[in-house]
Amino acid sequence: MPLTIQQLNAAPAAEAVALLEGVYEHSPWVAERALAARPFRSLAHLKLAMVQVLQRASSDEQIGLIRVHPELAGKAMESNTLTAESTNEQGKAGLTNCTPEEFAHIRGLNKAYGDKFGFPFILAVRGPRGTGLAKREIIATFERRLHHHPSFELGEALRNIHRIAEIRLDDKFGRDLTLGNDVWDWQEQLSVHTDPGYAELGQLTVTYLTDAHRACAAQISGWMRECGFDTVHIDAVGNVVGRYEGSTPDAKALLTGSHYDTVRNGGKYDGRLGIFVPMACVRELKKQNRRLPFAFEVVGFAEEEGQRYKATFLGSGALIGHFDNAWLDQQDADGVTMRDAMAHAGLKPEDIPKIQRDPSKYLGFVEVHIEQGPVLTELDYPLGIVTSINGSVRYVGEVIGMASHAGTTPMDRRRDAAAATAELILFAEQRAAKDGDSVATVGMLQVPNGSINVVPGACRFSLDIRAPNNEQRDRLVDDILAALKEICERRSVRYTLEETMRAAAAPSDAAWQQRWEKAVDALGIPLFRMPSGAGHDAMKLHEVMPQAMLFVRGINSGISHNPLESSTNDDIQLAVEAFQLLLDGIGPPPFLAHFV
């Protein structure tokens, strides 16, 4: 019989430690200290208590825990001295059945890694789905992480140890991850659709109204029907809309969703997680023949990233009446206009005004999204409450100095445009850091016609500035632009600057944020509130109705807009459960019993 939280809470200390044997390799002290946090409210609470023991542990204890782990496909495996847990995990990954060549390569990687870091390479080889990584994925991860900085890799090792422990706890407690597994699988299955030129490279790229994009829409539509939505359709801009009616006719609706387009060579979870999590909720409601006191509308937004055409938030913007007809004449890189792309997809631009929503008929908009950053994973929190979507301003500029001979121009006589821009970059970095939650980035930098022996006469740059509220953003902008002026005057150079984008911050609605907080708290997870540095469809809906977001932790240090973007079935399961609790108004729904 699986262990239960109730049994663990009631067991005497020594027995409780024995019940958790093997969760952390050869390290019962982790369980001993974590048990001080009893009674545990849920399995998620227990997991976090054990994580926090490691966070509070000394450096020697952390390194010691890493060192008691066996090398992957190492000597312990060859001599059959692995623990039962490690044998099972390495076996699921196929490491117990390596070819001589694979063994030799992994031995070499183990030696190189140990020489550099002083501890063995740790990887949760059962992976984000819990079913085992392929050997090629393991080797590729090994090779990639060899290049990490030692302090960063120490964190990665501990995070992988926690994931190993999480999977072992799931096994002990018989954790039902069906919902998380299904959502994870949907994302993987949808990723087979990718634009030409990228499929051949094994890269995911889905841009607006390409064949791959339309295939995604068709796939999502089919899954929505299977889940039990009452109506499913693709609207005039390509949004996939599923609606699950409420218990009373003409009830107001709760709107949710996210986008299914991607950046070029992007990840499988950005946007799409926010479509599939509520779809899983509808499927469960349908199975239970339950209706909510409000309608539930899930939208897969057709476009958010602005990759094929210069029109971001096209899908969510159309729902609030913000579709610019001038976009129809934009051309993509192949000269295809948006108008022609729509005609090819069977969409009619004249129907776009008809899809605008009446905000009075909606309760609000909520969105689930992968964090796209390292904060949650470094804290080891599975979910985060979004307090605001940052306001932003973007500029493109150029510093103009004087090109001159690098060998004959004295250092105190130079008008170096690149050096002035470099000083601006450092100032922007330091000034944004003073706010804690502001960011400033120079992402593009170019010295036109640069030469190794010429003092740069010009330097082009971009500037992206973001903060959780407009006032904080504007103070940051003022300080950075004042610094640019001062730097250029002091260095006897001049500059040009053009504002290319300005977006207002979108603070979360207090009532809806509190609903997310109650849902997360009900799962036994500490509340962590954070701003969103990235833009989301929620910031468009924010213009006409209340909105609030839930973040889900990503793995691989939370990387996003990258093929390494991913999340675990455990964290996705928690996201679905939190959404179910939100929908039920934090009451005791009949499906809650198996959550703990």
XYZ file of C-alpha atoms in Angstrom, residues 420-443 462-466 476-477 479-481 483-484 487:
37
model
C 30.584 55.422 -24.613
C 27.947 52.774 -25.346
C 29.766 50.291 -23.122
C 29.611 52.803 -20.271
C 25.878 53.187 -20.887
C 25.416 49.415 -20.746
C 27.172 49.198 -17.372
C 25.188 52.127 -15.979
C 21.880 50.589 -17.124
C 22.826 47.273 -15.528
C 23.795 48.874 -12.214
C 20.815 51.240 -12.081
C 18.238 48.522 -12.796
C 19.784 46.292 -10.139
C 19.086 48.950 -7.481
C 15.337 48.388 -7.899
C 15.577 44.636 -7.432
C 12.750 43.830 -9.816
C 13.520 46.206 -12.700
C 15.586 45.103 -15.690
C 17.473 46.922 -18.420
C 19.044 45.191 -21.401
C 21.136 46.178 -24.383
C 20.440 43.184 -26.590
C 19.020 48.696 -28.556
C 17.677 49.372 -25.086
C 14.901 47.409 -23.372
C 13.704 48.714 -19.995
C 11.055 46.990 -17.827
C 14.506 54.068 -14.524
C 14.115 55.433 -18.047
C 17.973 57.972 -15.065
C 19.325 55.909 -17.970
C 18.607 58.602 -20.563
C 23.234 59.032 -18.002
C 23.399 58.619 -21.786
C 28.295 60.169 -20.934
